[in-house]
Amino acid sequence: MSESTENDRIHTPVLLERCIELLGPALERPGAVFVDATLGMGGHSAGVLERFPGATLVGLDRDPEALAIAGERLARFGDRVHLVHTVYDGVREALDGLGIEEADGVLFDLGVSSLQLDRVERGFSYSKDAPLDMRMDGTSELTAEVILREYPEADLRRIFREYGEEKLAARYAQKIVEAREQAPFVRSGQLVDVITRATPVAVQRQGHPAKRVFQALRIEVNQELAVLQRAIPAAIDTLRVGGRIVVESYQSLEDRIVKRELQTRSVSSAPPGLPVELPEHKPELRLLIRGAELADDDEKAANPRATPVRLRAAERVRRAS
């Protein structure tokens, strides 16, 4: 199997057609700038560049391996492609570096990528034993191993509760601290064993007991929620009037941040009781989807990773004062 075929096989873009449909009206004009803030292996970007031959891509990713694969996959589009190694809250700086003032469309496909999940050695999966890494950018210093070795019990409890929404956060933190006094955590299998032994059988029947802990560690390693809180407003601010933002989230913590920012900017900011709404109080955005859109059964069957997705989208209707 060729490398390109292999890359296509392991990366099926979630809701590709729906994302293209939502972004379409903003990308039809010649010279339109499309920002793929979470480039991954370039599946969404390839679809957009094929559909809109006048569009230019600015692809962002913190993962050098993903950028390399996407660069090969998108090479056929020539100088329409600009790839930038950055975390997605650096969207403004990335555009400035390319001399681009405004974007026409921005896409976020959040969470861990297909590449990261499928590379066992990256340590993102609780189902396979691997080094406790979980870095989306292998050049950064903080790993899951460091967290499990150095974080106090109170901090472990906090991240399991806040980032994993884990009801057994206190128990898991206590057991991890006890276990590391005997031997350091270096492999994901060690962590899974400790969590499994600490989980009541009745709870284990509800799903893999390590799922939420691994999610919490991944979010802490990569500071995903803090970055997202900066990235969504930064991306909106890059949009021209008529530009569109589309966001795919895969868990409630991400979706809550996206929902809050889009909703805040899609309603009037005028104080209650004003007889006339001043222009600077008018909404900046128009929501394109009521609530969050989910994948249908056909999409889930074709691409199981679409099962938890929550899709939101908005159009810029006014420039901020």
Short mmCIF file of C-alpha atoms in Angstrom, two decimals:
data_model
loop_
_atom_site.label_atom_id
_atom_site.label_comp_id
_atom_site.label_asym_id
_atom_site.label_seq_id
_atom_site.Cartn_x
_atom_site.Cartn_y
_atom_site.Cartn_z
CA MET A 1 0.00 0.00 0.00
CA SER A 2 1.45 3.41 -0.93
CA GLU A 3 1.99 6.08 1.72
CA SER A 4 -0.70 8.34 0.22
CA THR A 5 -3.19 5.51 0.17
CA GLU A 6 -2.30 4.66 3.76
CA ASN A 7 -2.79 8.29 4.83
CA ASP A 8 -6.18 8.41 3.14
CA ARG A 9 -7.18 5.15 4.79
CA ILE A 10 -6.40 6.23 8.34
CA HIS A 11 -7.93 9.68 8.01
CA THR A 12 -11.59 9.95 7.10
CA PRO A 13 -12.65 13.60 7.65
CA VAL A 14 -15.68 13.97 9.91
CA LEU A 15 -18.74 15.62 8.29
CA LEU A 16 -16.66 16.76 5.32
CA GLU A 17 -19.59 17.47 3.00
CA ARG A 18 -21.52 19.34 5.68
CA CYS A 19 -18.48 21.47 6.55
CA ILE A 20 -17.98 22.33 2.87
CA GLU A 21 -21.66 23.21 2.55
CA LEU A 22 -21.49 25.58 5.51
CA LEU A 23 -18.22 27.21 4.44
CA GLY A 24 -19.16 27.35 0.75
CA PRO A 25 -20.84 30.76 0.50
CA ALA A 26 -17.76 32.38 2.04
CA LEU A 27 -15.21 30.55 -0.11
CA GLU A 28 -16.67 30.93 -3.59
CA ARG A 29 -14.98 34.21 -4.41
CA PRO A 30 -11.57 34.13 -6.17
CA GLY A 31 -8.72 34.54 -3.72
CA ALA A 32 -10.74 33.43 -0.72
CA VAL A 33 -8.61 32.50 2.29
CA PHE A 34 -9.51 29.30 4.14
CA VAL A 35 -7.91 28.66 7.53
CA ASP A 36 -7.84 25.05 8.64
CA ALA A 37 -6.94 25.66 12.29
CA THR A 38 -6.53 21.95 13.02
CA LEU A 39 -4.97 20.69 9.81
CA GLY A 40 -4.19 17.12 10.87
CA MET A 41 -3.43 15.09 7.77
CA GLY A 42 -5.28 17.57 5.56
CA GLY A 43 -8.47 15.66 4.81
CA HIS A 44 -10.83 18.59 5.24
CA SER A 45 -8.40 20.94 3.51
CA ALA A 46 -8.08 18.69 0.47
CA GLY A 47 -11.85 18.60 0.15
CA VAL A 48 -12.11 22.40 0.36
CA LEU A 49 -9.28 23.04 -2.14
CA GLU A 50 -10.82 20.61 -4.63
CA ARG A 51 -14.27 22.18 -4.33
CA PHE A 52 -13.12 25.81 -4.43
CA PRO A 53 -10.31 26.17 -7.01
CA GLY A 54 -9.92 29.88 -6.30
CA ALA A 55 -9.31 29.40 -2.57
CA THR A 56 -6.00 29.56 -0.71
CA LEU A 57 -5.31 27.44 2.36
CA VAL A 58 -3.59 28.46 5.57
CA GLY A 59 -3.20 25.21 7.50
CA LEU A 60 -2.23 25.28 11.16
CA ASP A 61 -1.08 22.38 13.32
CA ARG A 62 1.05 21.94 16.41
CA ASP A 63 2.09 18.44 15.34
CA PRO A 64 5.16 18.42 13.03
CA GLU A 65 4.38 14.88 11.87
CA ALA A 66 0.89 15.92 10.80
CA LEU A 67 2.26 18.94 8.94
CA ALA A 68 4.71 16.74 7.05
CA ILE A 69 2.00 14.29 6.00
CA ALA A 70 -0.42 17.05 5.07
CA GLY A 71 2.31 18.81 3.09
CA GLU A 72 2.77 15.71 0.92
CA ARG A 73 -0.94 15.14 0.56
CA LEU A 74 -1.64 18.73 -0.45
CA ALA A 75 1.45 19.26 -2.63
CA ARG A 76 -0.66 18.92 -5.78
CA PHE A 77 -2.32 22.26 -4.95
CA GLY A 78 1.00 24.08 -5.26
CA ASP A 79 1.23 27.66 -4.05
CA ARG A 80 -2.38 27.66 -2.88
CA VAL A 81 -1.16 25.92 0.29
CA HIS A 82 0.57 27.61 3.23
CA LEU A 83 1.32 25.43 6.27
CA VAL A 84 2.27 26.88 9.66
CA HIS A 85 3.60 25.07 12.73
CA THR A 86 1.60 26.68 15.54
CA VAL A 87 -1.10 26.03 18.08
CA TYR A 88 -4.45 27.27 16.82
CA ASP A 89 -4.66 30.24 19.18
CA GLY A 90 -1.83 31.63 17.03
CA VAL A 91 -4.16 32.13 14.04
CA ARG A 92 -3.72 35.92 13.94
CA GLU A 93 0.07 35.67 14.03
CA ALA A 94 0.02 32.97 11.34
CA LEU A 95 -1.99 35.19 8.97
CA ASP A 96 0.17 38.22 9.75
CA GLY A 97 3.27 36.17 8.91
CA LEU A 98 1.81 35.51 5.47
CA GLY A 99 0.69 39.10 4.93
CA ILE A 100 -2.99 38.13 5.05
CA GLU A 101 -5.37 40.57 6.71
CA GLU A 102 -8.64 38.63 6.77
CA ALA A 103 -9.93 35.10 6.42
CA ASP A 104 -13.04 34.04 4.54
CA GLY A 105 -13.55 30.73 6.30
CA VAL A 106 -12.15 29.05 9.40
CA LEU A 107 -12.55 25.40 10.40
CA PHE A 108 -11.76 23.77 13.74
CA ASP A 109 -11.88 19.97 14.02
CA LEU A 110 -11.07 19.65 17.70
CA GLY A 111 -9.70 16.91 19.91
CA VAL A 112 -7.14 14.24 19.19
CA SER A 113 -6.49 13.57 15.51
CA SER A 114 -6.72 10.30 13.63
CA LEU A 115 -2.95 10.36 13.20
CA GLN A 116 -2.35 10.71 16.92
CA LEU A 117 -4.86 8.00 17.83
CA ASP A 118 -3.50 5.57 15.27
CA ARG A 119 0.15 6.00 16.26
CA VAL A 120 0.35 3.68 19.26
CA GLU A 121 3.68 5.10 20.36
CA ARG A 122 2.09 8.52 20.96
CA GLY A 123 0.27 7.09 23.99
CA PHE A 124 -3.18 8.62 23.41
CA SER A 125 -5.10 5.35 23.51
CA TYR A 126 -6.00 3.48 26.69
CA SER A 127 -6.63 0.31 24.69
CA LYS A 128 -2.95 -0.28 23.78
CA ASP A 129 0.14 -0.24 25.97
CA ALA A 130 2.50 2.60 25.03
CA PRO A 131 4.76 5.26 26.56
CA LEU A 132 2.82 7.86 28.57
CA ASP A 133 3.40 10.72 26.16
CA MET A 134 0.14 12.29 24.81
CA ARG A 135 1.85 15.35 23.34
CA MET A 136 0.27 16.73 20.19
CA ASP A 137 3.54 18.59 19.62
CA GLY A 138 6.47 16.32 20.31
CA THR A 139 8.74 19.34 20.79
CA SER A 140 6.94 20.45 23.97
CA GLU A 141 8.20 19.32 27.39
CA LEU A 142 5.14 18.32 29.41
CA THR A 143 4.05 14.68 29.01
CA ALA A 144 1.53 12.47 30.76
CA GLU A 145 4.45 10.68 32.41
CA VAL A 146 5.64 13.95 33.94
CA ILE A 147 2.15 14.74 35.24
CA LEU A 148 1.73 11.33 36.85
CA ARG A 149 5.20 11.54 38.39
CA GLU A 150 5.17 15.13 39.67
CA TYR A 151 1.64 16.44 40.18
CA PRO A 152 0.38 16.44 43.78
CA GLU A 153 -2.68 14.32 44.54
CA ALA A 154 -4.89 17.43 44.75
CA ASP A 155 -3.89 18.53 41.24
CA LEU A 156 -4.47 15.06 39.81
CA ARG A 157 -7.90 15.03 41.41
CA ARG A 158 -8.65 18.46 39.97
CA ILE A 159 -7.73 17.65 36.37
CA PHE A 160 -9.57 14.30 36.45
CA ARG A 161 -12.67 16.05 37.75
CA GLU A 162 -12.54 19.20 35.60
CA TYR A 163 -11.13 17.86 32.34
CA GLY A 164 -12.42 14.30 32.50
CA GLU A 165 -15.67 15.00 34.35
CA GLU A 166 -14.72 11.88 36.30
CA LYS A 167 -16.87 11.04 39.34
CA LEU A 168 -14.15 8.81 40.81
CA ALA A 169 -11.46 11.50 40.46
CA ALA A 170 -10.53 11.45 44.16
CA ARG A 171 -10.19 7.67 44.28
CA TYR A 172 -8.12 7.50 41.10
CA ALA A 173 -5.78 10.30 42.25
CA GLN A 174 -5.22 8.57 45.58
CA LYS A 175 -4.48 5.20 43.97
CA ILE A 176 -2.09 6.75 41.45
CA VAL A 177 -0.11 8.48 44.20
CA GLU A 178 0.06 5.23 46.17
CA ALA A 179 1.18 3.27 43.11
CA ARG A 180 3.90 5.69 42.05
CA GLU A 181 5.58 5.31 45.43
CA GLN A 182 6.23 1.70 44.46
CA ALA A 183 7.17 2.25 40.80
CA PRO A 184 7.03 5.24 38.42
CA PHE A 185 4.39 5.34 35.70
CA VAL A 186 6.08 5.05 32.31
CA ARG A 187 3.57 2.98 30.28
CA SER A 188 -0.13 3.48 29.64
CA GLY A 189 -0.78 -0.15 30.59
CA GLN A 190 0.40 0.55 34.14
CA LEU A 191 -2.08 3.40 34.47
CA VAL A 192 -4.94 1.35 33.02
CA ASP A 193 -4.22 -1.43 35.51
CA VAL A 194 -4.31 0.92 38.51
CA ILE A 195 -7.53 2.59 37.34
CA THR A 196 -9.22 -0.72 36.56
CA ARG A 197 -8.39 -2.15 39.99
CA ALA A 198 -9.78 1.01 41.62
CA THR A 199 -13.06 0.90 39.67
CA PRO A 200 -16.13 -0.94 40.99
CA VAL A 201 -17.29 -3.73 38.69
CA ALA A 202 -20.68 -2.06 38.22
CA VAL A 203 -18.97 1.09 36.95
CA GLN A 204 -16.73 -0.91 34.61
CA ARG A 205 -19.82 -2.20 32.84
CA GLN A 206 -20.67 1.38 31.80
CA GLY A 207 -17.56 1.72 29.64
CA HIS A 208 -13.78 1.60 29.83
CA PRO A 209 -12.81 2.97 33.26
CA ALA A 210 -9.70 4.75 31.94
CA LYS A 211 -11.43 6.76 29.20
CA ARG A 212 -12.04 9.94 31.18
CA VAL A 213 -8.68 9.88 32.93
CA PHE A 214 -6.86 9.61 29.60
CA GLN A 215 -8.98 12.48 28.24
CA ALA A 216 -8.09 14.62 31.25
CA LEU A 217 -4.37 13.89 30.96
CA ARG A 218 -4.38 14.68 27.23
CA ILE A 219 -6.15 18.00 27.82
CA GLU A 220 -3.69 18.93 30.58
CA VAL A 221 -0.62 17.93 28.55
CA ASN A 222 -1.71 20.04 25.59
CA GLN A 223 -3.57 22.78 27.50
CA GLU A 224 -6.41 22.24 25.06
CA LEU A 225 -9.21 24.12 26.84
CA ALA A 226 -7.11 27.16 27.72
CA VAL A 227 -5.91 27.34 24.11
CA LEU A 228 -9.45 26.93 22.78
CA GLN A 229 -10.74 29.76 24.96
CA ARG A 230 -8.26 32.04 23.20
CA ALA A 231 -8.52 30.49 19.76
CA ILE A 232 -12.24 30.83 19.03
CA PRO A 233 -12.41 34.62 19.61
CA ALA A 234 -9.10 35.07 17.81
CA ALA A 235 -10.42 33.17 14.78
CA ILE A 236 -13.68 35.12 14.71
CA ASP A 237 -11.72 38.36 14.81
CA THR A 238 -9.83 37.34 11.64
CA LEU A 239 -13.04 36.85 9.63
CA ARG A 240 -14.14 39.39 7.08
CA VAL A 241 -17.80 40.40 7.07
CA GLY A 242 -19.50 37.51 5.31
CA GLY A 243 -16.81 35.09 6.48
CA ARG A 244 -17.78 31.87 8.24
CA ILE A 245 -16.50 29.76 11.12
CA VAL A 246 -17.28 26.05 11.51
CA VAL A 247 -16.33 24.08 14.63
CA GLU A 248 -16.49 20.34 15.27
CA SER A 249 -16.26 19.39 18.96
CA TYR A 250 -16.13 15.90 20.42
CA GLN A 251 -16.78 16.37 24.11
CA SER A 252 -18.90 18.68 26.24
CA LEU A 253 -16.06 20.78 27.65
CA GLU A 254 -14.95 21.86 24.18
CA ASP A 255 -18.48 22.39 22.95
CA ARG A 256 -19.36 24.55 25.95
CA ILE A 257 -16.53 26.97 25.16
CA VAL A 258 -17.50 27.16 21.48
CA LYS A 259 -21.20 27.57 22.23
CA ARG A 260 -20.60 30.38 24.71
CA GLU A 261 -18.42 32.42 22.36
CA LEU A 262 -20.67 32.01 19.32
CA GLN A 263 -23.83 32.78 21.27
CA THR A 264 -22.32 35.81 23.02
CA ARG A 265 -21.37 37.36 19.71
CA SER A 266 -24.66 36.53 18.01
CA VAL A 267 -26.88 38.61 20.33
CA SER A 268 -27.08 42.32 20.98
CA SER A 269 -24.74 43.66 23.65
CA ALA A 270 -27.01 46.65 24.35
CA PRO A 271 -28.01 47.15 27.99
CA PRO A 272 -31.68 46.26 28.64
CA GLY A 273 -34.12 49.15 28.30
CA LEU A 274 -32.29 51.21 25.69
CA PRO A 275 -34.87 52.72 23.31
CA VAL A 276 -32.53 52.41 20.31
CA GLU A 277 -29.85 49.80 19.66
CA LEU A 278 -26.63 51.57 18.73
CA PRO A 279 -24.61 50.08 15.85
CA GLU A 280 -21.76 49.06 18.16
CA HIS A 281 -24.19 46.85 20.12
CA LYS A 282 -25.50 44.90 17.14
CA PRO A 283 -24.56 41.21 16.91
CA GLU A 284 -21.25 40.37 15.23
CA LEU A 285 -22.34 36.87 14.21
CA ARG A 286 -25.33 35.08 12.74
CA LEU A 287 -25.67 31.47 13.83
CA LEU A 288 -26.01 29.09 10.89
CA ILE A 289 -27.14 26.10 12.97
CA ARG A 290 -29.73 26.07 15.73
CA GLY A 291 -27.98 24.42 18.67
CA ALA A 292 -25.39 21.76 17.84
CA GLU A 293 -25.77 19.49 14.82
CA LEU A 294 -24.98 15.79 15.22
CA ALA A 295 -23.84 13.20 12.70
CA ASP A 296 -26.60 11.09 11.19
CA ASP A 297 -26.64 7.29 11.27
CA ASP A 298 -25.08 6.98 7.82
CA GLU A 299 -22.14 9.18 8.80
CA LYS A 300 -21.61 7.27 12.04
CA ALA A 301 -21.68 3.96 10.20
CA ALA A 302 -19.19 5.17 7.59
CA ASN A 303 -16.94 6.90 10.13
CA PRO A 304 -17.32 5.82 13.78
CA ARG A 305 -15.21 8.76 14.93
CA ALA A 306 -18.12 11.02 13.96
CA THR A 307 -20.33 9.50 16.67
CA PRO A 308 -19.70 12.12 19.40
CA VAL A 309 -19.31 15.16 17.11
CA ARG A 310 -21.16 18.40 17.82
CA LEU A 311 -21.11 20.83 14.88
CA ARG A 312 -21.60 24.60 15.24
CA ALA A 313 -21.25 27.34 12.65
CA ALA A 314 -21.69 31.10 12.33
CA GLU A 315 -21.29 33.93 9.81
CA ARG A 316 -19.66 37.29 10.53
CA VAL A 317 -22.25 40.00 9.92
CA ARG A 318 -20.58 43.00 11.52
CA ARG A 319 -17.04 44.12 12.17
CA ALA A 320 -16.31 44.75 15.84
CA SER A 321 -15.95 48.41 16.72
#
